[in-house]
Coordinates of C-alpha atoms and ligand atoms in Angstrom, one line a residue:
M30 CA 67.6 -39.4 38.0
E31 CA 64.3 -37.7 38.0
E32 CA 62.2 -38.7 41.0
L33 CA 59.3 -40.9 39.9
K34 CA 55.8 -39.3 40.4
A35 CA 54.8 -42.4 42.3
S36 CA 57.4 -41.8 45.0
K37 CA 55.7 -38.5 45.9
Q38 CA 52.3 -40.2 45.8
L39 CA 53.5 -42.9 48.0
D40 CA 54.9 -40.4 50.5
D41 CA 51.5 -38.6 50.5
Y42 CA 49.7 -41.9 51.1
R43 CA 52.2 -42.7 53.9
V44 CA 51.4 -39.4 55.7
L45 CA 47.7 -40.0 55.4
I46 CA 48.0 -43.6 56.7
E47 CA 50.3 -42.7 59.6
E48 CA 48.2 -39.8 60.8
S49 CA 45.2 -42.1 60.9
L50 CA 47.1 -45.0 62.5
N51 CA 48.4 -42.7 65.2
G52 CA 44.9 -41.8 66.0
Y53 CA 43.8 -45.3 66.3
L54 CA 46.7 -46.3 68.5
K55 CA 46.4 -43.7 71.2
F56 CA 44.1 -45.8 73.6
P57 CA 43.7 -42.9 76.1
E58 CA 41.4 -44.9 78.3
S59 CA 43.3 -48.2 78.3
P60 CA 44.4 -49.5 81.7
F61 CA 46.5 -52.2 79.9
R62 CA 49.3 -49.9 79.1
S63 CA 52.0 -52.5 78.3
V64 CA 50.0 -54.1 75.5
T65 CA 48.7 -50.8 74.0
D66 CA 52.2 -49.3 74.1
A67 CA 53.7 -52.4 72.5
M68 CA 51.0 -52.3 69.8
A69 CA 51.8 -48.6 69.1
Y70 CA 55.6 -49.1 69.3
S71 CA 55.6 -51.7 66.6
T72 CA 53.1 -49.9 64.3
E73 CA 54.6 -46.4 64.5
G74 CA 57.4 -45.4 62.2
G75 CA 59.8 -47.3 59.9
G76 CA 57.2 -49.3 57.8
K77 CA 57.0 -48.6 54.1
R78 CA 53.1 -48.8 54.2
I79 CA 52.9 -50.5 50.8
R80 CA 49.9 -52.6 51.5
P81 CA 47.7 -49.7 52.8
A82 CA 48.9 -47.5 50.0
L83 CA 47.9 -50.1 47.4
L84 CA 44.5 -50.4 49.0
L85 CA 43.9 -46.6 48.8
E86 CA 45.2 -46.5 45.2
F87 CA 43.0 -49.4 44.0
C88 CA 40.1 -47.7 45.7
R89 CA 40.9 -44.3 44.0
I90 CA 41.3 -45.7 40.5
T91 CA 38.0 -47.6 40.7
G92 CA 36.1 -44.5 41.7
G93 CA 36.1 -44.8 45.5
D94 CA 36.8 -42.2 48.2
I95 CA 40.2 -42.8 49.9
E96 CA 39.0 -41.0 53.1
K97 CA 36.3 -43.5 53.5
A98 CA 38.7 -46.4 52.8
L99 CA 41.3 -45.3 55.4
P100 CA 40.0 -47.4 58.2
F101 CA 40.4 -50.5 56.1
A102 CA 44.0 -49.4 55.0
C103 CA 44.9 -49.0 58.7
A104 CA 43.3 -52.4 59.6
L105 CA 45.4 -54.0 56.9
E106 CA 48.6 -52.3 58.2
M107 CA 47.7 -53.5 61.7
I108 CA 47.4 -57.1 60.5
H109 CA 50.7 -56.8 58.7
T110 CA 52.4 -55.4 61.8
Y111 CA 51.0 -58.2 64.0
S112 CA 52.5 -60.7 61.5
L113 CA 55.9 -59.0 61.9
I114 CA 55.7 -59.1 65.7
H115 CA 54.8 -62.8 65.7
D116 CA 57.2 -63.6 62.9
D117 CA 60.1 -62.2 65.0
L118 CA 59.3 -64.3 68.1
P119 CA 61.9 -66.9 69.2
C120 CA 59.4 -69.7 68.2
M121 CA 59.3 -68.3 64.7
D122 CA 62.3 -66.5 63.1
N123 CA 63.8 -65.3 66.4
D124 CA 64.9 -61.9 65.0
N125 CA 65.7 -59.1 67.4
L126 CA 65.6 -56.0 65.0
R127 CA 62.6 -54.8 63.1
R128 CA 62.0 -51.5 61.3
G129 CA 65.3 -50.3 62.6
K130 CA 64.6 -50.8 66.3
P131 CA 64.5 -53.7 68.8
S132 CA 61.7 -56.2 67.9
C133 CA 58.6 -56.0 70.0
H134 CA 59.6 -59.0 72.2
K135 CA 63.1 -57.5 72.8
A136 CA 61.5 -54.2 73.9
Y137 CA 58.5 -55.5 75.8
G138 CA 59.2 -59.3 76.5
E139 CA 57.7 -62.3 74.7
D140 CA 54.5 -62.4 76.7
I141 CA 53.6 -58.8 76.0
A142 CA 54.7 -59.1 72.3
L143 CA 52.5 -62.1 71.8
L144 CA 49.5 -60.1 73.2
A145 CA 50.4 -57.0 71.2
G146 CA 50.2 -59.1 68.1
D147 CA 46.8 -60.6 69.2
G148 CA 45.8 -57.1 70.1
L149 CA 46.6 -55.7 66.7
L150 CA 44.9 -58.6 64.9
T151 CA 41.6 -58.2 66.8
Y152 CA 41.7 -54.5 66.8
A153 CA 42.1 -54.4 63.0
F154 CA 38.7 -56.0 62.6
Q155 CA 37.2 -53.6 65.2
V156 CA 38.5 -50.7 63.2
A157 CA 37.3 -52.1 59.8
A158 CA 33.9 -52.9 61.2
S159 CA 33.5 -49.5 62.7
A160 CA 34.2 -47.7 59.5
G161 CA 31.3 -45.3 58.8
K162 CA 30.2 -44.0 55.4
I163 CA 30.7 -47.4 53.7
S164 CA 27.7 -49.4 52.8
A165 CA 27.0 -52.5 55.0
D166 CA 27.4 -54.8 51.9
K167 CA 30.8 -53.4 50.9
S168 CA 32.0 -53.4 54.6
V169 CA 31.0 -57.1 55.0
E170 CA 32.7 -58.1 51.8
A171 CA 35.9 -56.1 52.6
I172 CA 36.0 -57.7 56.1
R173 CA 35.5 -61.2 54.6
I174 CA 38.4 -60.6 52.2
L175 CA 40.6 -59.4 55.1
A176 CA 39.9 -62.5 57.2
F177 CA 40.2 -64.9 54.3
L178 CA 43.6 -63.6 52.9
S179 CA 45.2 -63.1 56.3
G180 CA 44.1 -66.5 57.7
V181 CA 44.7 -70.1 56.8
S182 CA 43.8 -69.5 53.1
G183 CA 46.4 -66.8 52.9
M184 CA 49.1 -65.5 55.2
I185 CA 48.9 -68.0 58.0
G186 CA 48.6 -70.9 55.5
G187 CA 51.7 -69.6 53.7
Q188 CA 53.6 -69.3 57.1
E189 CA 52.9 -73.1 57.8
I190 CA 54.5 -74.0 54.4
D191 CA 57.4 -71.7 55.4
L192 CA 57.9 -73.5 58.8
K193 CA 57.7 -76.9 57.2
S194 CA 60.3 -75.8 54.6
E195 CA 63.1 -75.4 57.1
D196 CA 65.9 -77.9 56.7
V197 CA 64.2 -79.4 53.5
R198 CA 64.6 -78.4 50.0
I199 CA 61.2 -77.7 48.6
D200 CA 60.3 -77.7 44.9
F201 CA 59.7 -74.6 42.9
E202 CA 55.8 -74.9 42.8
T203 CA 55.7 -75.2 46.7
L204 CA 57.9 -72.1 47.0
R205 CA 55.7 -70.2 44.7
Q206 CA 52.6 -71.2 46.6
M207 CA 54.3 -70.3 49.9
D208 CA 55.2 -66.8 48.8
L209 CA 51.8 -66.2 47.1
M210 CA 50.1 -67.0 50.4
K211 CA 52.5 -65.7 53.0
T212 CA 53.4 -62.4 51.4
G213 CA 51.0 -62.3 48.5
G214 CA 48.0 -62.7 50.9
L215 CA 48.0 -59.2 52.4
I216 CA 49.0 -57.7 49.0
R217 CA 46.1 -59.4 47.4
A218 CA 43.8 -58.2 50.2
A219 CA 45.0 -54.7 49.6
A220 CA 44.0 -54.9 45.9
Q221 CA 40.7 -56.7 46.4
I222 CA 39.5 -54.5 49.2
G223 CA 40.4 -51.3 47.4
C224 CA 38.4 -52.6 44.4
V225 CA 35.4 -53.5 46.6
L226 CA 35.4 -50.0 48.3
G227 CA 35.6 -48.4 44.8
N228 CA 33.3 -49.5 42.2
A229 CA 35.5 -51.9 40.3
S230 CA 34.1 -54.0 37.4
K231 CA 34.7 -57.8 37.5
L232 CA 37.3 -57.3 34.9
Q233 CA 39.1 -54.7 37.0
M234 CA 38.9 -56.9 40.1
T235 CA 40.5 -59.9 38.2
A236 CA 43.2 -57.6 36.8
A237 CA 43.9 -56.2 40.2
D238 CA 44.2 -59.6 41.8
R239 CA 46.6 -60.8 39.0
Y240 CA 48.7 -57.7 39.5
A241 CA 48.8 -58.2 43.3
S242 CA 49.6 -61.9 43.1
D243 CA 52.7 -61.2 40.9
V244 CA 53.8 -58.2 43.0
G245 CA 53.4 -60.4 46.2
I246 CA 55.7 -63.1 44.9
A247 CA 58.1 -60.6 43.5
F248 CA 58.0 -58.6 46.8
Q249 CA 59.0 -61.8 48.7
I250 CA 61.8 -62.6 46.3
T251 CA 63.3 -59.1 46.7
D252 CA 63.0 -59.6 50.5
D253 CA 65.0 -62.9 50.1
I254 CA 67.6 -61.1 48.0
L255 CA 67.9 -58.3 50.5
D256 CA 68.3 -60.8 53.3
K257 CA 71.5 -61.9 51.4
T258 CA 72.8 -58.7 50.1
A259 CA 71.6 -55.7 52.2
D260 CA 73.3 -53.6 54.8
V261 CA 71.6 -54.3 58.3
E262 CA 71.5 -50.5 59.0
V263 CA 69.6 -49.8 55.9
L264 CA 67.4 -52.8 56.0
G265 CA 66.4 -52.2 59.6
K266 CA 66.2 -56.0 60.3
P267 CA 68.8 -58.7 60.6
V268 CA 70.4 -60.1 57.4
L269 CA 71.2 -63.7 56.6
S270 CA 68.2 -64.7 58.7
D271 CA 67.1 -67.2 56.1
E272 CA 70.4 -68.9 56.1
G273 CA 70.4 -69.1 59.9
N274 CA 66.9 -70.5 59.9
R275 CA 67.8 -72.9 57.0
K276 CA 64.9 -71.6 54.8
S277 CA 64.2 -72.5 51.2
T278 CA 64.0 -69.3 49.2
Y279 CA 64.2 -68.3 45.6
V280 CA 67.8 -67.3 46.4
S281 CA 68.6 -70.8 47.7
L282 CA 66.9 -72.5 44.8
L283 CA 67.9 -70.2 41.9
G284 CA 70.9 -68.3 43.2
L285 CA 71.1 -64.5 43.5
D286 CA 71.0 -63.8 39.7
G287 CA 68.3 -66.3 39.1
A288 CA 66.2 -64.8 41.9
R289 CA 66.8 -61.2 40.5
H290 CA 65.7 -62.4 37.1
E291 CA 62.5 -64.0 38.4
A292 CA 61.6 -60.9 40.5
Q293 CA 62.0 -58.7 37.5
R294 CA 60.0 -61.1 35.3
L295 CA 57.1 -61.0 37.8
F296 CA 57.2 -57.1 38.1
E297 CA 56.9 -56.9 34.4
S298 CA 54.1 -59.5 34.3
A299 CA 52.3 -57.5 37.1
K300 CA 52.4 -54.3 34.9
S301 CA 51.0 -56.3 32.0
H302 CA 47.7 -56.9 33.8
L303 CA 46.9 -53.2 34.1
S304 CA 45.7 -52.1 30.7
V305 CA 42.0 -52.3 32.0
F306 CA 42.9 -49.3 34.2
E307 CA 44.0 -47.2 31.1
D308 CA 45.5 -43.8 32.1
E309 CA 44.9 -44.5 35.9
A310 CA 47.6 -47.2 36.0
G311 CA 50.6 -44.9 36.3
F312 CA 51.2 -45.2 40.1
L313 CA 50.8 -49.0 40.0
I314 CA 53.3 -49.3 37.1
E315 CA 55.9 -47.1 38.8
L316 CA 55.4 -48.8 42.1
C317 CA 56.7 -52.0 40.5
D318 CA 59.9 -50.1 39.4
I319 CA 60.3 -48.6 43.0
L320 CA 59.8 -52.1 44.6
S321 CA 62.2 -53.7 42.2
V322 CA 65.2 -51.5 43.3
R323 CA 64.2 -51.1 47.0
E324 CA 67.0 -51.3 49.4
F325 CA 64.9 -51.9 52.6
Ligands
GRG12 C1 50.8 -66.8 64.8 C2 53.0 -67.1 66.1 C3 52.3 -66.7 64.9 C4 53.0 -66.4 63.9 C5 52.5 -66.0 62.6 C6 51.6 -64.5 60.5 C7 53.0 -64.9 60.6 C8 53.5 -65.4 61.8 C9 53.9 -64.6 59.6 C10 53.5 -64.0 58.4 C11 54.4 -64.1 57.4 C12 55.3 -62.9 57.2 C13 55.8 -62.1 58.4 C14 55.8 -62.7 56.0 C15 56.7 -61.6 55.7 C16 56.4 -60.9 54.5 C17 57.3 -59.6 54.4 C18 58.1 -59.6 53.2 C19 57.3 -58.7 55.3 C20 58.1 -57.4 55.2 O1 57.2 -56.5 54.7 P1 57.6 -55.0 54.4 O2 59.0 -55.0 53.7 O3 57.8 -54.4 55.8 O4 56.6 -54.3 53.7 P2 57.6 -53.0 56.4 O5 58.4 -53.0 57.7 O6 58.1 -51.9 55.5 O7 56.1 -52.8 56.7

């Protein structure tokens, strides 16, 4: 099969993001080596960088400069990485493998892993707030979105629903809300911040948010399917974790085929919001196809 053009663009974004992240995570002056090493350990390598790539793409197609948006893309990836570190802790999912290597708490201990997550969360806001070459109005709005959608109105709120859904069968609407907040939160932040740093119209902003909401839920459903079907070596994190933690997921509610069907429906729905971007929607359309067949 011919390689999708978007795969190459995603690879290019990944290189750009990782170069920039590596620079931020050097901390040459830090006397607190355990925490800073743990922050770098969890952030470097292995991540797909979907959220920062989406941020850069929405910035690009709405007329922004991706170089100027890079600090915000890195901040978003730092918040995502913090959520993975904390999500793996024994008091959460208790998973000991992440991105193909021991989870942060397995490599550095629970106490340092907790601090590394906190360190990444706070550092993300420092990096975003220090971004030069972006107007103060745009910076403040981007930082507001980052805080709103990674906090109790987004990812953290979704995680609370997740915790309360262990051992109980939740209804479809609660499950949808959980995935929209928990996983959709940062994906929506990517789209919204990209649009703010570009010069998106109201119409484009609404379309971007609808796209990101559908992709966010579909991304989580795919994650649930992979938890059931993937090879641990390829996935780079434990499988059957949801079953072990007695979670309600689209797979437990709809079965594997039902979950696959719903993910596909949402990826198609996501694409349907993009007409406002006209010829510039190619990457975002193909990204749905890439994400719908991902193996890790
Ligand atoms: C505060 C103790 C404490 C815990 C908070 C914030 C949180 C725990 C959890 C957030 C919820 C969470 C981790 C959702 C998972 C979303 C998801 C599908 C993650 C995997 O994303 P990928 O596949 O990962 O993009 P890579 O490794 O490619 O970056």
